[in-house]
PDB file of C-alpha atoms in Angstrom:
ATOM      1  CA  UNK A  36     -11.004 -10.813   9.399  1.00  0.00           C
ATOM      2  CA  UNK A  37      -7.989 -12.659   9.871  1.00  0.00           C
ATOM      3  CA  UNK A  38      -4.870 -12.713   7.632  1.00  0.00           C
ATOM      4  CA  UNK A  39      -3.529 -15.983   7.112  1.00  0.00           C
ATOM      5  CA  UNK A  40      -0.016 -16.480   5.450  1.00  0.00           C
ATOM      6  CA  UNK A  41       1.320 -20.260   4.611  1.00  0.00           C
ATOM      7  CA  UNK A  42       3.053 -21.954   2.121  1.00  0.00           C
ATOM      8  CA  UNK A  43       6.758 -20.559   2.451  1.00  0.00           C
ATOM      9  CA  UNK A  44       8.606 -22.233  -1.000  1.00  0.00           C
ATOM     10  CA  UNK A  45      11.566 -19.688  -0.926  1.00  0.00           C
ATOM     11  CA  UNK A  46      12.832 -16.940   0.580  1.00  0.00           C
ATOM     12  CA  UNK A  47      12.644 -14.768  -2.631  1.00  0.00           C
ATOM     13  CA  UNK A  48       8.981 -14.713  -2.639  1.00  0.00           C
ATOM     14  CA  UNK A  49       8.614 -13.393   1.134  1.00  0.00           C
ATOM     15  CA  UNK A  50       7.817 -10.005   1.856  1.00  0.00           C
ATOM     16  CA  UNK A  51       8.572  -9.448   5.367  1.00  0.00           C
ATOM     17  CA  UNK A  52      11.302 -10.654   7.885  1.00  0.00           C
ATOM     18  CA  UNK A  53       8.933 -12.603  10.163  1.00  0.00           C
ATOM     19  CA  UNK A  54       7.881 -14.594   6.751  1.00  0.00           C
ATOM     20  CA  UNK A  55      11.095 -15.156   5.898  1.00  0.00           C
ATOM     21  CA  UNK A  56      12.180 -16.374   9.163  1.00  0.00           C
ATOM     22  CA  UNK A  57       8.626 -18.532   9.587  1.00  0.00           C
ATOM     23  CA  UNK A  58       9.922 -20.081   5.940  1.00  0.00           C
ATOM     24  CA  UNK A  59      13.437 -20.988   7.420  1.00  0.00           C
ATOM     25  CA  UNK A  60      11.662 -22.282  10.837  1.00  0.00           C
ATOM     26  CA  UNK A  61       8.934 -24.281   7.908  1.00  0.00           C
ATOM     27  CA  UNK A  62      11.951 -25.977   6.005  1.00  0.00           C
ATOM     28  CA  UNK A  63      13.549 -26.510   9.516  1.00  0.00           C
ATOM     29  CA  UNK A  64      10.645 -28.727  11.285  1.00  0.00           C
ATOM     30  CA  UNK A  65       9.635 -32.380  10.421  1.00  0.00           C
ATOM     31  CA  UNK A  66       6.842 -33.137   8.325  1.00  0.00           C
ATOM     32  CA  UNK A  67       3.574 -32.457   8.946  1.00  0.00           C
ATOM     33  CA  UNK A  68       4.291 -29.770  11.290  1.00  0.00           C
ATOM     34  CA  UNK A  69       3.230 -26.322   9.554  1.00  0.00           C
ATOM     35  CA  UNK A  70       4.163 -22.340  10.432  1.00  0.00           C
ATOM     36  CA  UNK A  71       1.594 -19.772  10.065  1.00  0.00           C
ATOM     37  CA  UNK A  72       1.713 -15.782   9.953  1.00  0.00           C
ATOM     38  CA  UNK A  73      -1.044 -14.503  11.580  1.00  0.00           C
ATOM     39  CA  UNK A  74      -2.183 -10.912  11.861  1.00  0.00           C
ATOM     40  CA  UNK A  75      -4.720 -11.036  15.084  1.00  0.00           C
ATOM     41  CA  UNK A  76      -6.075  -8.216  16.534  1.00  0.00           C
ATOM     42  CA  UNK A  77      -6.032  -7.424  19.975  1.00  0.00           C
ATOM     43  CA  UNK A  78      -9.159  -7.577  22.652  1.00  0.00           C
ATOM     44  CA  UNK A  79      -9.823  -3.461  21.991  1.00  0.00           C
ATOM     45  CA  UNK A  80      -7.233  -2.966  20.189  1.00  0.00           C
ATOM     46  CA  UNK A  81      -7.121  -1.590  16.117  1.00  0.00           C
ATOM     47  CA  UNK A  82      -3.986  -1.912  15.005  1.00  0.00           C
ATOM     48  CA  UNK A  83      -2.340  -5.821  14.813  1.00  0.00           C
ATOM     49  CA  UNK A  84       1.307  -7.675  15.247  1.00  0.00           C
ATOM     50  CA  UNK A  85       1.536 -10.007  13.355  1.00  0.00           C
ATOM     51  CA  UNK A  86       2.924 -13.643  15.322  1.00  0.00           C
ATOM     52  CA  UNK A  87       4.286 -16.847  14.074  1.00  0.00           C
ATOM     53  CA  UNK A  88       2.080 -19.543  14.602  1.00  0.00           C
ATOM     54  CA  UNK A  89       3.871 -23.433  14.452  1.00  0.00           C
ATOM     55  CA  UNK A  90       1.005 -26.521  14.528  1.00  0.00           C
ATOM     56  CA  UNK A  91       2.266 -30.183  15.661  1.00  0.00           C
ATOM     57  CA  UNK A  92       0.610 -32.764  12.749  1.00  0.00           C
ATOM     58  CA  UNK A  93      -2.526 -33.959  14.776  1.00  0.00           C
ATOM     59  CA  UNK A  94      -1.917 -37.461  14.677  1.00  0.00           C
TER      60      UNK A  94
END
């Protein structure tokens, strides 16, 4: 299962540094571009890191 993190309002509310810094980068970017924290496991692997994902608006 994949953990999927969005919606970065404030600061206050984040728990971790990489949210916090993936709700600056959010406020930071134009519209329609969105920042994701994503815990992926890797190939063989148990344990996860969690990356900041950033998605250009499809259009």
């Amino acid at each position: 299962m994949t953990d999927l993190v969005t919606g970065f309002e404030s600061d206050t509310y984040s728990s971790t540094p990489l949210q916090r810094v993936a709700g600056r980068l959010q406020r930071a970017l134009p519209p329609g571009w969105q920042v994701d924290v994503v815990d992926l496991p890797a190939k063989g692997e148990v344990a996860a890191q969690p990356v900041l994902r950033v998605q250009m608006p499809e259009d």
